[in-house]
């Protein structure tokens, strides 16, 4: 699958790129498709832990209960859903009733970082605040790197943060 942000050369100094790039919003019938590209200095395994584990998702997005890490597995992210694509350390896709489908496609970036191509498909014309969520994700992955493999992903995963996420009409 090509991503609308692919034509940019990440090493082109004429195009300075931050860690969160918003791409175009496409419409496909009644479906709105949002694209983002996220850049992390951390390796794929650290970013994967933040987007594809219950602890990681709790740190920046929402409580993921249940969470069955496999294709077709149940996932609860502020609604009932399923894991609709799963390729360990490469693709995690969640489809949640009433919230649409979110896809994280991870790629190693030179020299040791990670690029995430994110897509959100839903029938809601309003962006649910992805940029703010991704700022929390960037902090959570950074916090995880600071504690190493000994701790959990970030420390933002409190009940208060979960309520904040829910109040913002998440995916």
JSON list of C-alpha atoms in Angstrom, two decimals:
[
{"chain": "A", "resi": 1, "resn": "UNK", "atom": "CA", "xyz": [0.00, 0.00, 0.00]},
{"chain": "A", "resi": 2, "resn": "UNK", "atom": "CA", "xyz": [1.44, 3.36, -0.94]},
{"chain": "A", "resi": 3, "resn": "UNK", "atom": "CA", "xyz": [1.19, 6.19, 1.50]},
{"chain": "A", "resi": 4, "resn": "UNK", "atom": "CA", "xyz": [0.42, 9.79, 0.45]},
{"chain": "A", "resi": 5, "resn": "UNK", "atom": "CA", "xyz": [3.55, 11.03, 2.20]},
{"chain": "A", "resi": 6, "resn": "UNK", "atom": "CA", "xyz": [5.91, 8.60, 0.38]},
{"chain": "A", "resi": 7, "resn": "UNK", "atom": "CA", "xyz": [7.20, 11.02, -2.29]},
{"chain": "A", "resi": 8, "resn": "UNK", "atom": "CA", "xyz": [9.15, 13.03, 0.30]},
{"chain": "A", "resi": 9, "resn": "UNK", "atom": "CA", "xyz": [12.78, 12.08, 0.64]},
{"chain": "A", "resi": 10, "resn": "UNK", "atom": "CA", "xyz": [13.43, 11.82, 4.39]},
{"chain": "A", "resi": 11, "resn": "UNK", "atom": "CA", "xyz": [17.09, 12.72, 3.89]},
{"chain": "A", "resi": 12, "resn": "UNK", "atom": "CA", "xyz": [16.41, 15.80, 1.73]},
{"chain": "A", "resi": 13, "resn": "UNK", "atom": "CA", "xyz": [17.69, 18.82, 3.73]},
{"chain": "A", "resi": 14, "resn": "UNK", "atom": "CA", "xyz": [15.45, 21.13, 1.69]},
{"chain": "A", "resi": 15, "resn": "UNK", "atom": "CA", "xyz": [12.41, 19.58, 3.38]},
{"chain": "A", "resi": 16, "resn": "UNK", "atom": "CA", "xyz": [12.91, 19.68, 7.14]},
{"chain": "A", "resi": 17, "resn": "UNK", "atom": "CA", "xyz": [10.60, 17.14, 8.71]},
{"chain": "A", "resi": 18, "resn": "UNK", "atom": "CA", "xyz": [9.40, 16.95, 12.28]},
{"chain": "A", "resi": 19, "resn": "UNK", "atom": "CA", "xyz": [8.46, 13.82, 14.16]},
{"chain": "A", "resi": 20, "resn": "UNK", "atom": "CA", "xyz": [4.75, 14.19, 13.23]},
{"chain": "A", "resi": 21, "resn": "UNK", "atom": "CA", "xyz": [3.72, 14.92, 9.65]},
{"chain": "A", "resi": 22, "resn": "UNK", "atom": "CA", "xyz": [0.07, 15.28, 8.74]},
{"chain": "A", "resi": 23, "resn": "UNK", "atom": "CA", "xyz": [-0.82, 14.09, 5.29]},
{"chain": "A", "resi": 24, "resn": "UNK", "atom": "CA", "xyz": [-3.90, 14.67, 3.20]},
{"chain": "A", "resi": 25, "resn": "UNK", "atom": "CA", "xyz": [-7.42, 13.64, 4.13]},
{"chain": "A", "resi": 26, "resn": "UNK", "atom": "CA", "xyz": [-8.98, 11.58, 1.38]},
{"chain": "A", "resi": 27, "resn": "UNK", "atom": "CA", "xyz": [-12.64, 10.78, 0.92]},
{"chain": "A", "resi": 28, "resn": "UNK", "atom": "CA", "xyz": [-13.76, 7.43, -0.43]},
{"chain": "A", "resi": 29, "resn": "UNK", "atom": "CA", "xyz": [-17.51, 7.59, -0.64]},
{"chain": "A", "resi": 30, "resn": "UNK", "atom": "CA", "xyz": [-18.65, 8.27, 2.93]},
{"chain": "A", "resi": 31, "resn": "UNK", "atom": "CA", "xyz": [-15.27, 7.29, 4.40]},
{"chain": "A", "resi": 32, "resn": "UNK", "atom": "CA", "xyz": [-12.61, 9.79, 5.47]},
{"chain": "A", "resi": 33, "resn": "UNK", "atom": "CA", "xyz": [-9.03, 8.55, 5.33]},
{"chain": "A", "resi": 34, "resn": "UNK", "atom": "CA", "xyz": [-6.40, 10.43, 7.35]},
{"chain": "A", "resi": 35, "resn": "UNK", "atom": "CA", "xyz": [-2.69, 9.91, 6.89]},
{"chain": "A", "resi": 36, "resn": "UNK", "atom": "CA", "xyz": [0.24, 10.72, 9.16]},
{"chain": "A", "resi": 37, "resn": "UNK", "atom": "CA", "xyz": [3.92, 9.88, 9.09]},
{"chain": "A", "resi": 38, "resn": "UNK", "atom": "CA", "xyz": [5.69, 9.67, 12.43]},
{"chain": "A", "resi": 39, "resn": "UNK", "atom": "CA", "xyz": [9.45, 9.56, 12.91]},
{"chain": "A", "resi": 40, "resn": "UNK", "atom": "CA", "xyz": [11.16, 8.15, 15.97]},
{"chain": "A", "resi": 41, "resn": "UNK", "atom": "CA", "xyz": [14.85, 7.95, 16.80]},
{"chain": "A", "resi": 42, "resn": "UNK", "atom": "CA", "xyz": [14.12, 4.69, 18.65]},
{"chain": "A", "resi": 43, "resn": "UNK", "atom": "CA", "xyz": [14.32, 1.26, 16.99]},
{"chain": "A", "resi": 44, "resn": "UNK", "atom": "CA", "xyz": [11.27, -0.61, 15.69]},
{"chain": "A", "resi": 45, "resn": "UNK", "atom": "CA", "xyz": [10.91, -2.88, 18.73]},
{"chain": "A", "resi": 46, "resn": "UNK", "atom": "CA", "xyz": [10.49, 0.13, 21.05]},
{"chain": "A", "resi": 47, "resn": "UNK", "atom": "CA", "xyz": [7.88, 1.77, 18.83]},
{"chain": "A", "resi": 48, "resn": "UNK", "atom": "CA", "xyz": [6.09, -1.55, 18.29]},
{"chain": "A", "resi": 49, "resn": "UNK", "atom": "CA", "xyz": [5.73, -1.93, 22.06]},
{"chain": "A", "resi": 50, "resn": "UNK", "atom": "CA", "xyz": [3.93, 1.43, 22.15]},
{"chain": "A", "resi": 51, "resn": "UNK", "atom": "CA", "xyz": [1.43, 0.72, 19.35]},
{"chain": "A", "resi": 52, "resn": "UNK", "atom": "CA", "xyz": [0.91, -3.03, 19.66]},
{"chain": "A", "resi": 53, "resn": "UNK", "atom": "CA", "xyz": [0.77, -3.92, 23.35]},
{"chain": "A", "resi": 54, "resn": "UNK", "atom": "CA", "xyz": [-1.87, -3.18, 25.97]},
{"chain": "A", "resi": 55, "resn": "UNK", "atom": "CA", "xyz": [0.67, -1.36, 28.15]},
{"chain": "A", "resi": 56, "resn": "UNK", "atom": "CA", "xyz": [1.94, 0.70, 25.26]},
{"chain": "A", "resi": 57, "resn": "UNK", "atom": "CA", "xyz": [-1.50, 1.70, 24.01]},
{"chain": "A", "resi": 58, "resn": "UNK", "atom": "CA", "xyz": [-2.59, 2.60, 27.55]},
{"chain": "A", "resi": 59, "resn": "UNK", "atom": "CA", "xyz": [0.36, 5.01, 27.84]},
{"chain": "A", "resi": 60, "resn": "UNK", "atom": "CA", "xyz": [-0.83, 7.28, 25.02]},
{"chain": "A", "resi": 61, "resn": "UNK", "atom": "CA", "xyz": [-4.17, 6.25, 23.53]},
{"chain": "A", "resi": 62, "resn": "UNK", "atom": "CA", "xyz": [-6.57, 4.17, 25.60]},
{"chain": "A", "resi": 63, "resn": "UNK", "atom": "CA", "xyz": [-6.93, 1.04, 27.71]},
{"chain": "A", "resi": 64, "resn": "UNK", "atom": "CA", "xyz": [-6.73, -1.95, 25.37]},
{"chain": "A", "resi": 65, "resn": "UNK", "atom": "CA", "xyz": [-8.87, -4.57, 27.08]},
{"chain": "A", "resi": 66, "resn": "UNK", "atom": "CA", "xyz": [-9.23, -7.20, 25.80]},
{"chain": "A", "resi": 67, "resn": "UNK", "atom": "CA", "xyz": [-6.12, -7.46, 23.65]},
{"chain": "A", "resi": 68, "resn": "UNK", "atom": "CA", "xyz": [-5.41, -10.67, 21.73]},
{"chain": "A", "resi": 69, "resn": "UNK", "atom": "CA", "xyz": [-2.21, -10.04, 19.72]},
{"chain": "A", "resi": 70, "resn": "UNK", "atom": "CA", "xyz": [-3.02, -11.96, 16.55]},
{"chain": "A", "resi": 71, "resn": "UNK", "atom": "CA", "xyz": [-4.93, -11.56, 13.31]},
{"chain": "A", "resi": 72, "resn": "UNK", "atom": "CA", "xyz": [-8.63, -11.69, 14.18]},
{"chain": "A", "resi": 73, "resn": "UNK", "atom": "CA", "xyz": [-7.95, -11.22, 17.88]},
{"chain": "A", "resi": 74, "resn": "UNK", "atom": "CA", "xyz": [-10.29, -9.17, 20.03]},
{"chain": "A", "resi": 75, "resn": "UNK", "atom": "CA", "xyz": [-9.28, -5.64, 20.94]},
{"chain": "A", "resi": 76, "resn": "UNK", "atom": "CA", "xyz": [-11.07, -3.10, 23.06]},
{"chain": "A", "resi": 77, "resn": "UNK", "atom": "CA", "xyz": [-10.07, 0.50, 22.38]},
{"chain": "A", "resi": 78, "resn": "UNK", "atom": "CA", "xyz": [-13.00, 2.56, 23.65]},
{"chain": "A", "resi": 79, "resn": "UNK", "atom": "CA", "xyz": [-15.23, 0.07, 21.89]},
{"chain": "A", "resi": 80, "resn": "UNK", "atom": "CA", "xyz": [-15.30, -3.52, 20.74]},
{"chain": "A", "resi": 81, "resn": "UNK", "atom": "CA", "xyz": [-13.08, -4.40, 17.86]},
{"chain": "A", "resi": 82, "resn": "UNK", "atom": "CA", "xyz": [-10.78, -6.82, 16.10]},
{"chain": "A", "resi": 83, "resn": "UNK", "atom": "CA", "xyz": [-7.19, -6.90, 15.02]},
{"chain": "A", "resi": 84, "resn": "UNK", "atom": "CA", "xyz": [-7.62, -6.79, 11.25]},
{"chain": "A", "resi": 85, "resn": "UNK", "atom": "CA", "xyz": [-3.93, -6.90, 10.25]},
{"chain": "A", "resi": 86, "resn": "UNK", "atom": "CA", "xyz": [-1.01, -8.21, 12.31]},
{"chain": "A", "resi": 87, "resn": "UNK", "atom": "CA", "xyz": [2.59, -8.65, 11.22]},
{"chain": "A", "resi": 88, "resn": "UNK", "atom": "CA", "xyz": [4.82, -8.52, 14.30]},
{"chain": "A", "resi": 89, "resn": "UNK", "atom": "CA", "xyz": [7.04, -5.42, 14.42]},
{"chain": "A", "resi": 90, "resn": "UNK", "atom": "CA", "xyz": [5.66, -4.31, 11.05]},
{"chain": "A", "resi": 91, "resn": "UNK", "atom": "CA", "xyz": [1.85, -3.85, 10.90]},
{"chain": "A", "resi": 92, "resn": "UNK", "atom": "CA", "xyz": [-0.81, -3.49, 13.59]},
{"chain": "A", "resi": 93, "resn": "UNK", "atom": "CA", "xyz": [-4.32, -2.62, 12.46]},
{"chain": "A", "resi": 94, "resn": "UNK", "atom": "CA", "xyz": [-7.36, -2.29, 14.68]},
{"chain": "A", "resi": 95, "resn": "UNK", "atom": "CA", "xyz": [-10.97, -1.97, 13.54]},
{"chain": "A", "resi": 96, "resn": "UNK", "atom": "CA", "xyz": [-13.25, -0.75, 16.32]},
{"chain": "A", "resi": 97, "resn": "UNK", "atom": "CA", "xyz": [-17.04, -0.44, 16.14]},
{"chain": "A", "resi": 98, "resn": "UNK", "atom": "CA", "xyz": [-18.08, 3.18, 15.72]},
{"chain": "A", "resi": 99, "resn": "UNK", "atom": "CA", "xyz": [-14.48, 4.41, 15.52]},
{"chain": "A", "resi": 100, "resn": "UNK", "atom": "CA", "xyz": [-13.22, 3.00, 12.24]},
{"chain": "A", "resi": 101, "resn": "UNK", "atom": "CA", "xyz": [-9.94, 1.40, 11.36]},
{"chain": "A", "resi": 102, "resn": "UNK", "atom": "CA", "xyz": [-6.47, 2.51, 12.43]},
{"chain": "A", "resi": 103, "resn": "UNK", "atom": "CA", "xyz": [-3.30, 1.10, 10.89]},
{"chain": "A", "resi": 104, "resn": "UNK", "atom": "CA", "xyz": [0.30, 1.44, 12.06]},
{"chain": "A", "resi": 105, "resn": "UNK", "atom": "CA", "xyz": [2.88, 0.41, 9.46]},
{"chain": "A", "resi": 106, "resn": "UNK", "atom": "CA", "xyz": [6.39, 0.43, 10.95]},
{"chain": "A", "resi": 107, "resn": "UNK", "atom": "CA", "xyz": [9.59, 0.62, 8.93]},
{"chain": "A", "resi": 108, "resn": "UNK", "atom": "CA", "xyz": [13.21, 0.79, 10.06]},
{"chain": "A", "resi": 109, "resn": "UNK", "atom": "CA", "xyz": [14.71, 4.22, 9.36]},
{"chain": "A", "resi": 110, "resn": "UNK", "atom": "CA", "xyz": [18.34, 5.10, 8.85]},
{"chain": "A", "resi": 111, "resn": "UNK", "atom": "CA", "xyz": [20.41, 4.62, 10.95]},
{"chain": "A", "resi": 112, "resn": "UNK", "atom": "CA", "xyz": [18.47, 3.18, 13.93]},
{"chain": "A", "resi": 113, "resn": "UNK", "atom": "CA", "xyz": [15.11, 4.92, 14.02]},
{"chain": "A", "resi": 114, "resn": "UNK", "atom": "CA", "xyz": [11.59, 4.02, 12.97]},
{"chain": "A", "resi": 115, "resn": "UNK", "atom": "CA", "xyz": [9.09, 5.52, 10.55]},
{"chain": "A", "resi": 116, "resn": "UNK", "atom": "CA", "xyz": [5.41, 4.86, 11.20]},
{"chain": "A", "resi": 117, "resn": "UNK", "atom": "CA", "xyz": [2.91, 5.35, 8.40]},
{"chain": "A", "resi": 118, "resn": "UNK", "atom": "CA", "xyz": [-0.43, 5.79, 10.11]},
{"chain": "A", "resi": 119, "resn": "UNK", "atom": "CA", "xyz": [-3.85, 5.63, 8.48]},
{"chain": "A", "resi": 120, "resn": "UNK", "atom": "CA", "xyz": [-7.26, 6.19, 10.06]},
{"chain": "A", "resi": 121, "resn": "UNK", "atom": "CA", "xyz": [-10.41, 5.36, 8.11]},
{"chain": "A", "resi": 122, "resn": "UNK", "atom": "CA", "xyz": [-13.79, 6.36, 9.53]},
{"chain": "A", "resi": 123, "resn": "UNK", "atom": "CA", "xyz": [-17.13, 7.85, 8.57]},
{"chain": "A", "resi": 124, "resn": "UNK", "atom": "CA", "xyz": [-16.50, 10.87, 10.82]},
{"chain": "A", "resi": 125, "resn": "UNK", "atom": "CA", "xyz": [-15.47, 14.05, 9.01]},
{"chain": "A", "resi": 126, "resn": "UNK", "atom": "CA", "xyz": [-13.97, 15.45, 12.23]},
{"chain": "A", "resi": 127, "resn": "UNK", "atom": "CA", "xyz": [-10.37, 14.61, 13.06]},
{"chain": "A", "resi": 128, "resn": "UNK", "atom": "CA", "xyz": [-10.41, 13.02, 16.54]},
{"chain": "A", "resi": 129, "resn": "UNK", "atom": "CA", "xyz": [-7.26, 14.88, 17.59]},
{"chain": "A", "resi": 130, "resn": "UNK", "atom": "CA", "xyz": [-4.55, 12.61, 16.21]},
{"chain": "A", "resi": 131, "resn": "UNK", "atom": "CA", "xyz": [-1.78, 15.20, 16.39]},
{"chain": "A", "resi": 132, "resn": "UNK", "atom": "CA", "xyz": [-2.21, 15.62, 20.17]},
{"chain": "A", "resi": 133, "resn": "UNK", "atom": "CA", "xyz": [-2.35, 11.84, 20.58]},
{"chain": "A", "resi": 134, "resn": "UNK", "atom": "CA", "xyz": [0.83, 11.42, 18.57]},
{"chain": "A", "resi": 135, "resn": "UNK", "atom": "CA", "xyz": [2.56, 13.99, 20.77]},
{"chain": "A", "resi": 136, "resn": "UNK", "atom": "CA", "xyz": [1.70, 11.70, 23.71]},
{"chain": "A", "resi": 137, "resn": "UNK", "atom": "CA", "xyz": [2.97, 8.71, 21.71]},
{"chain": "A", "resi": 138, "resn": "UNK", "atom": "CA", "xyz": [6.30, 10.44, 21.02]},
{"chain": "A", "resi": 139, "resn": "UNK", "atom": "CA", "xyz": [6.66, 11.16, 24.76]},
{"chain": "A", "resi": 140, "resn": "UNK", "atom": "CA", "xyz": [5.65, 7.60, 25.70]},
{"chain": "A", "resi": 141, "resn": "UNK", "atom": "CA", "xyz": [8.21, 6.03, 23.36]},
{"chain": "A", "resi": 142, "resn": "UNK", "atom": "CA", "xyz": [10.85, 8.45, 24.69]},
{"chain": "A", "resi": 143, "resn": "UNK", "atom": "CA", "xyz": [9.94, 7.57, 28.29]},
{"chain": "A", "resi": 144, "resn": "UNK", "atom": "CA", "xyz": [10.14, 3.88, 27.47]},
{"chain": "A", "resi": 145, "resn": "UNK", "atom": "CA", "xyz": [13.62, 4.36, 26.02]},
{"chain": "A", "resi": 146, "resn": "UNK", "atom": "CA", "xyz": [14.69, 6.16, 29.17]},
{"chain": "A", "resi": 147, "resn": "UNK", "atom": "CA", "xyz": [13.68, 3.27, 31.43]},
{"chain": "A", "resi": 148, "resn": "UNK", "atom": "CA", "xyz": [14.90, 0.59, 29.03]},
{"chain": "A", "resi": 149, "resn": "UNK", "atom": "CA", "xyz": [13.40, -2.85, 28.87]},
{"chain": "A", "resi": 150, "resn": "UNK", "atom": "CA", "xyz": [12.84, -2.93, 32.63]},
{"chain": "A", "resi": 151, "resn": "UNK", "atom": "CA", "xyz": [9.80, -0.64, 32.78]},
{"chain": "A", "resi": 152, "resn": "UNK", "atom": "CA", "xyz": [6.54, -0.11, 31.00]},
{"chain": "A", "resi": 153, "resn": "UNK", "atom": "CA", "xyz": [5.93, 2.08, 27.99]},
{"chain": "A", "resi": 154, "resn": "UNK", "atom": "CA", "xyz": [5.67, 5.60, 29.32]},
{"chain": "A", "resi": 155, "resn": "UNK", "atom": "CA", "xyz": [3.98, 6.64, 32.50]},
{"chain": "A", "resi": 156, "resn": "UNK", "atom": "CA", "xyz": [1.02, 8.49, 31.05]},
{"chain": "A", "resi": 157, "resn": "UNK", "atom": "CA", "xyz": [-1.25, 5.46, 31.34]},
{"chain": "A", "resi": 158, "resn": "UNK", "atom": "CA", "xyz": [-3.27, 6.60, 34.31]},
{"chain": "A", "resi": 159, "resn": "UNK", "atom": "CA", "xyz": [-7.02, 6.52, 34.64]},
{"chain": "A", "resi": 160, "resn": "UNK", "atom": "CA", "xyz": [-7.10, 10.30, 34.36]},
{"chain": "A", "resi": 161, "resn": "UNK", "atom": "CA", "xyz": [-5.34, 10.15, 31.00]},
{"chain": "A", "resi": 162, "resn": "UNK", "atom": "CA", "xyz": [-7.70, 7.48, 29.82]},
{"chain": "A", "resi": 163, "resn": "UNK", "atom": "CA", "xyz": [-10.64, 9.75, 30.67]},
{"chain": "A", "resi": 164, "resn": "UNK", "atom": "CA", "xyz": [-9.00, 12.60, 28.78]},
{"chain": "A", "resi": 165, "resn": "UNK", "atom": "CA", "xyz": [-8.55, 10.40, 25.74]},
{"chain": "A", "resi": 166, "resn": "UNK", "atom": "CA", "xyz": [-12.16, 9.29, 25.92]},
{"chain": "A", "resi": 167, "resn": "UNK", "atom": "CA", "xyz": [-13.42, 12.85, 26.22]},
{"chain": "A", "resi": 168, "resn": "UNK", "atom": "CA", "xyz": [-11.61, 13.74, 22.97]},
{"chain": "A", "resi": 169, "resn": "UNK", "atom": "CA", "xyz": [-13.73, 11.37, 20.85]},
{"chain": "A", "resi": 170, "resn": "UNK", "atom": "CA", "xyz": [-11.01, 8.89, 19.97]},
{"chain": "A", "resi": 171, "resn": "UNK", "atom": "CA", "xyz": [-11.00, 6.50, 17.02]}
]
